[in-house]
Structure formats: C-alpha cells, structure tokens
Amino acid sequence: MPIKLLIADDHFVVREGVKVMLQKTDIEVIGEASGGNECVRLVSKLKPDVVLLDVRMPDGDGLQALAQIKQQHPDLAVLMLSTYDNPTYIARSVALGANGYLLKTISEDELIDAIRTAADHRDLWTRAELRRVTGALAAPRLGHEVDVPLTRREVEVLAKMADGLTNKEIARV
C-alpha cells in the first residue's frame, strides 16, 4: 500500500521536483498546496499519511499550519522543509510536533528515507541536531558517526524546553 503524501510549498518548481523524485517509489503524491491555510484544508479532505510542509509560505506559513494540523490531527506525520537552517525554526518545529526538519539541499534518497521514516511514525530528530538548537552543551558528546535516536521522553522534554518551561515545570509533566 503506497504512502500518501501531501506536499505544501509555495514554489511550483519544488513541488514538481519532489513529485518527479517520488515517481518510482512507494510514495504517492495525493495533493499539493501552495500556502499554509490551503494545506490545513487539504489535510482534512485528503487524509495523507505524511505532510511535507515548507516553513515559509504566504497564506499562513508552515509553522502556523503545523500547529493547526497537529491540533486537528495529532498523530499525522509532518516533515518540515526549508531553505533555512535556522535554529529558531527547527526548535519551533520540534515544539509543535513535527517529525523532522529537512533542508532543501537533501538528496533524493534522504528525502525518500525521511518520508518513509515519518510514515512509520518515527521522528528524524538526532541528539546532535536537538543539542544545536537548544544549546544543551552539557550533554556528553558522541562521535559524529554515532546516531542515537531520542527516546519519546527526551522528545517531550525538548518540546517543553522549546515552549519555555523550567526544569521544575518539565519534571511535573
């Protein structure tokens, strides 16, 4: 059974490029949106397995759309897509429940793997990426070749940190 994907990006060329990359895969593009508000409407109508959502768009940006989508469909996998390697955008994506944050410079194979991972209800966040955006320099450093997935609780704690909660407030949750 194919993975149903909704693409939301304000650039036609990006949407078309993603569709071409996915043509010979198990990922089926079931819809496209050019703005955040349109994306939120299409999620309810089309019921995708994964949403690939640009961060900056007119008509409701991607982060606003992410918040609305997660409020209405909390279990839906959403991957943020951006040109901007911006720690603030990444932290907000984590806090709002995105499964990952992809730069538009990723390869075709990385994009396909990310969509499949999200469709399996797994996050793409790595410790290194989360440490970078939260400034958690006290955590033990791992070699670059080691990629250890975060536990569900670690993701919850990071989201609470991004929301501005103190350690005591997080401990109570």
Short mmCIF file of C-alpha atoms in Angstrom, two decimals:
data_model
loop_
_atom_site.label_atom_id
_atom_site.label_comp_id
_atom_site.label_asym_id
_atom_site.label_seq_id
_atom_site.Cartn_x
_atom_site.Cartn_y
_atom_site.Cartn_z
CA MET A 1 0.00 0.00 0.00
CA PRO A 2 1.55 3.34 -1.03
CA ILE A 3 2.41 6.10 1.42
CA LYS A 4 0.06 9.02 0.75
CA LEU A 5 1.92 12.34 0.70
CA LEU A 6 0.65 15.92 0.68
CA ILE A 7 3.22 18.49 -0.47
CA ALA A 8 2.89 22.11 0.68
CA ASP A 9 5.35 24.55 -0.85
CA ASP A 10 4.73 27.93 -2.45
CA HIS A 11 7.19 27.18 -5.26
CA PHE A 12 5.76 25.17 -8.16
CA VAL A 13 9.24 24.02 -9.17
CA VAL A 14 9.85 22.48 -5.73
CA ARG A 15 6.52 20.64 -5.75
CA GLU A 16 7.17 19.31 -9.26
CA GLY A 17 10.72 18.30 -8.38
CA VAL A 18 9.56 16.33 -5.35
CA LYS A 19 6.88 14.60 -7.44
CA VAL A 20 9.44 13.59 -10.07
CA MET A 21 11.78 12.19 -7.38
CA LEU A 22 8.96 10.09 -5.93
CA GLN A 23 7.55 8.70 -9.21
CA LYS A 24 9.17 5.27 -8.99
CA THR A 25 8.70 4.76 -5.24
CA ASP A 26 6.02 3.54 -2.88
CA ILE A 27 5.15 7.18 -2.12
CA GLU A 28 2.11 8.64 -3.88
CA VAL A 29 1.59 12.41 -4.00
CA ILE A 30 -2.14 12.79 -3.37
CA GLY A 31 -2.26 16.56 -3.19
CA GLU A 32 -0.40 19.87 -3.36
CA ALA A 33 -0.82 23.17 -1.59
CA SER A 34 0.88 26.49 -2.21
CA GLY A 35 0.10 28.01 1.19
CA GLY A 36 -0.38 27.05 4.80
CA ASN A 37 -4.13 27.59 5.00
CA GLU A 38 -4.70 25.55 1.85
CA CYS A 39 -2.55 22.78 3.32
CA VAL A 40 -4.63 22.63 6.52
CA ARG A 41 -7.83 22.34 4.45
CA LEU A 42 -6.35 19.60 2.24
CA VAL A 43 -5.15 17.54 5.21
CA SER A 44 -8.74 17.18 6.42
CA LYS A 45 -10.02 16.46 2.92
CA LEU A 46 -7.34 14.10 1.59
CA LYS A 47 -6.19 12.29 4.77
CA PRO A 48 -2.49 11.89 3.86
CA ASP A 49 -0.07 9.64 5.76
CA VAL A 50 2.65 12.31 5.67
CA VAL A 51 2.72 16.06 5.00
CA LEU A 52 5.85 17.66 3.55
CA LEU A 53 5.45 21.27 4.69
CA ASP A 54 7.53 24.29 3.68
CA VAL A 55 8.35 26.56 6.61
CA ARG A 56 7.86 29.93 4.90
CA MET A 57 4.86 30.40 2.64
CA PRO A 58 2.22 33.02 2.01
CA ASP A 59 -1.37 32.46 3.12
CA GLY A 60 -0.37 31.04 6.51
CA ASP A 61 3.22 29.97 6.98
CA GLY A 62 4.29 26.39 7.56
CA LEU A 63 4.77 26.72 11.32
CA GLN A 64 1.25 28.12 11.74
CA ALA A 65 -0.07 25.33 9.54
CA LEU A 66 1.89 22.74 11.57
CA ALA A 67 0.26 23.98 14.78
CA GLN A 68 -3.23 23.74 13.26
CA ILE A 69 -2.59 20.33 11.69
CA LYS A 70 -1.25 18.85 14.93
CA GLN A 71 -4.18 20.29 16.87
CA GLN A 72 -6.69 18.67 14.50
CA HIS A 73 -4.68 15.53 13.61
CA PRO A 74 -2.16 14.90 16.42
CA ASP A 75 -0.95 11.57 15.04
CA LEU A 76 -0.33 12.79 11.48
CA ALA A 77 3.33 12.71 10.42
CA VAL A 78 4.62 16.11 9.32
CA LEU A 79 8.07 16.86 7.91
CA MET A 80 9.13 20.47 7.71
CA LEU A 81 11.00 21.51 4.56
CA SER A 82 13.08 24.64 4.31
CA THR A 83 15.87 26.52 2.65
CA TYR A 84 16.72 27.98 6.05
CA ASP A 85 18.98 26.17 8.53
CA ASN A 86 17.51 28.34 11.26
CA PRO A 87 17.69 27.05 14.86
CA THR A 88 14.57 29.02 15.80
CA TYR A 89 12.53 27.39 13.02
CA ILE A 90 13.88 23.99 13.99
CA ALA A 91 13.10 24.50 17.70
CA ARG A 92 9.57 25.66 16.89
CA SER A 93 9.11 22.65 14.61
CA VAL A 94 10.12 20.33 17.46
CA ALA A 95 7.86 22.13 19.94
CA LEU A 96 4.89 21.96 17.58
CA GLY A 97 5.29 18.22 16.98
CA ALA A 98 6.96 17.88 13.58
CA ASN A 99 8.64 14.54 12.89
CA GLY A 100 11.67 16.20 11.33
CA TYR A 101 13.16 19.25 9.66
CA LEU A 102 14.64 18.81 6.19
CA LEU A 103 16.74 21.26 4.24
CA LYS A 104 16.00 21.61 0.54
CA THR A 105 19.60 20.60 -0.14
CA ILE A 106 18.95 16.96 0.85
CA SER A 107 19.41 14.19 -1.67
CA GLU A 108 16.63 12.21 -3.31
CA ASP A 109 17.45 9.13 -1.20
CA GLU A 110 17.45 11.17 2.02
CA LEU A 111 14.05 12.64 1.15
CA ILE A 112 12.56 9.22 0.39
CA ASP A 113 14.02 7.73 3.59
CA ALA A 114 12.69 10.66 5.65
CA ILE A 115 9.16 10.26 4.26
CA ARG A 116 9.22 6.51 4.94
CA THR A 117 10.52 7.07 8.47
CA ALA A 118 7.79 9.61 9.20
CA ALA A 119 5.13 7.31 7.71
CA ASP A 120 6.28 4.70 10.26
CA HIS A 121 5.51 7.28 12.99
CA ARG A 122 9.17 7.73 13.86
CA ASP A 123 10.96 11.02 14.36
CA LEU A 124 14.06 12.10 12.44
CA TRP A 125 15.45 14.28 15.22
CA THR A 126 19.01 13.42 16.23
CA ARG A 127 20.67 14.30 19.51
CA ALA A 128 23.20 16.48 17.73
CA GLU A 129 20.54 18.47 15.93
CA LEU A 130 18.50 18.98 19.07
CA ARG A 131 21.57 19.93 21.10
CA ARG A 132 22.44 22.51 18.48
CA VAL A 133 19.05 24.21 18.65
CA THR A 134 18.64 24.08 22.42
CA GLY A 135 22.21 24.92 23.35
CA ALA A 136 22.42 21.87 25.61
CA LEU A 137 26.21 21.79 25.63
CA ALA A 138 26.41 19.91 28.94
CA ALA A 139 25.25 16.67 27.31
CA PRO A 140 28.02 14.14 26.65
CA ARG A 141 29.37 14.40 23.13
CA LEU A 142 29.21 11.43 20.83
CA GLY A 143 31.40 10.82 17.82
CA HIS A 144 29.98 12.13 14.56
CA GLU A 145 29.49 8.61 13.23
CA VAL A 146 27.16 7.62 16.12
CA ASP A 147 23.49 8.42 15.59
CA VAL A 148 21.39 7.51 18.61
CA PRO A 149 17.64 8.09 18.34
CA LEU A 150 15.96 10.05 21.12
CA THR A 151 13.55 8.38 23.48
CA ARG A 152 9.94 9.55 23.49
CA ARG A 153 10.56 11.27 26.86
CA GLU A 154 13.61 13.10 25.51
CA VAL A 155 11.50 14.46 22.66
CA GLU A 156 8.78 15.51 25.15
CA VAL A 157 11.35 17.28 27.35
CA LEU A 158 12.84 19.08 24.37
CA ALA A 159 9.40 20.24 23.24
CA LYS A 160 8.72 21.59 26.75
CA MET A 161 12.10 23.36 26.72
CA ALA A 162 11.22 24.97 23.41
CA ASP A 163 7.92 26.09 24.96
CA GLY A 164 9.96 27.89 27.66
CA LEU A 165 9.14 25.67 30.64
CA THR A 166 11.61 25.48 33.52
CA ASN A 167 13.20 22.21 34.66
CA LYS A 168 10.80 22.04 37.61
CA GLU A 169 7.79 22.57 35.35
CA ILE A 170 9.01 19.89 32.96
CA ALA A 171 9.57 17.45 35.84
CA ARG A 172 5.91 17.85 36.87
CA VAL A 173 4.69 16.88 33.37
#
